[in-house]
Amino acid sequence: MEMGPRMTDGRLDARVLALSAQAKEILSAHPRTRSLTASLPEADTNPLRIALLGPYSAGKSMLIAALRRLPAAEVEKLVDAAPKTQEATPYPWNGVTLVDLPGTLSGNDEHSAAARRGVRGADALMIVTTSELPGEAETEAILQALDADGFANRSVVVVNKMSAENSDREVILDEISKRLGPFADHVPVIPTDARDYVDAANEPELTDEYRELLVAESGIDALTAELRKITAPGVEGLRPKAQAHELIRVLEDAEQRWELDGEELDAARTTKKAEESISRAKAAVLDTLERESEIVASRVRTAGGRAADGVSEKNGAVPVDIATAVTGELIDARTDFDVRFSSTVRTAFDALVAEYGDAVPEPEAWVNEVDAPEATLAAPTQSPYERALREAAERAEKVGAKKLHALIEKVAGEPEAAAKIANWLNKTRAGQKVLDAGGKITNGVDKFKPWGRIKATKKVASTAGKVQWALAAMGPLMDVKSIAQDQSRWKAIQKRRQALRDHFADVALRQRTDLNDTGEQHLSEWIAEVEQSLSGLTKQGAEISAARETALEGIRSLRDEAEKLVRPGD
């Protein structure tokens, strides 16, 4: 039940008109909603409008004649013909305007539309039914006016023709109350018989006593009192509430104008489908990226723990076999990541191709150039190059880490050095098999496919880059310092072990972050290419959807603000 807003932020009329001005700006921005601006509330100091809503033959015109105390000749003009009221017809009364609306439920769509317009322009309602009781459709219309249209505290229900034969006043009023449901305790119900009042006023042969009896039982005086009560707040008190509700209705109409159909709906659906497909592909890759980067980090931490546990209590060094195994584990972790990440991107690409065909651009190879699991250099027994690099870790203690790093940096950073190794590998069947397990690079021993030499060079440089990273992480293992003797040796050993664990934990964190960042960048670049490639298919729908979302966001925001003005307790 509407109790009226609390005016805590300035006058209600000013707030409603301010929202209406904003609505005009939003609705004017698009042809779909531009025509609705004519229905938006504006400053209005005209007399209050009380609209009479009810079915044909309920006696609305006779009620107006009774309320206005018209003489017999004018009464006949007013009520003559049926159903004659095709448009809202205003009548001045008591400083307000009574608006006689076309009868509803007459089967005439034009009448119903005109009645609806009249309701929307009303400040208060006189809902008219008869002693025959409203049917289901009429009851529904009454409840809509009281609830959805917001007239609950600005209405009076008039049950006319109560003097008809076989009319039991108490039974009728009780039934009306039941049909009003939750509004029965808040909306006044006035039993009337407008014809009795008009006859009493215009029949000269009636005795004064009988005339007074007819007037009293007609209910017109009671109706007059109730209408005066409803309109007592005046234009400044009542109209802003009506305008706030009308603003809400206009905004609801604007939302409906944005319901798409036909070609526009098809275009929007196509765009949405493409966006959802791209989103699914992107989400799948990101899920793999997050999972696999964490697996790399976990393997780095585990390898670091293994190195720390292997620290010799004699001299604080990490045994060569453990250092070599840890180095291999770090390289394998990165290689496995490359394989799985590349595979997931490829799967996402294949899924989009299945939907949109050749329009989907192929993603650039992942930065580490891992084309497929079988093309990796992960098996040390089959890869002379990677085995040599792994074994270099063992020699690092003797030749010094700096020299090894210099070698790896040269291979990883200089294409000429990497190309020499690629050429060397491809000179034998064993090396060619290791270099090109997937059959994508070479045409046999000492021969390359088109672009194969470049791919082979990148693959060698990529592998060197992983080894370079692994050896950088292994630096503290090779940095053996003298261990304090006697009673302090145990503490020094434990300190070194913890330092190694901390070091590898830091390496793991940085590695996970770097892989996530570079993986997301790689993915974003490809997704941008996909969106651009499919823009011809999605452009129209995207433009329509964007305009629709922008408009609806503004419309709904204003509607929420308007509803706060009429919400109970606000």
XYZ file of C-alpha atoms in Angstrom, residues 320-321 323-324 327 388-399 404 471 478:
20
model
C 76.205 -32.852 -8.542
C 73.599 -35.538 -9.245
C 71.822 -30.347 -8.855
C 71.632 -31.920 -12.292
C 68.031 -28.437 -13.250
C 74.656 -31.443 -23.333
C 73.049 -28.404 -21.779
C 71.895 -30.404 -18.765
C 75.284 -31.945 -18.317
C 76.734 -28.456 -18.336
C 75.218 -28.017 -14.910
C 77.559 -30.685 -13.616
C 80.540 -28.884 -15.084
C 79.374 -25.568 -13.704
C 81.035 -26.235 -10.358
C 84.354 -26.653 -12.136
C 84.255 -24.080 -14.928
C 78.035 -21.393 -18.650
C 70.552 -22.265 -14.492
C 76.614 -23.362 -7.172
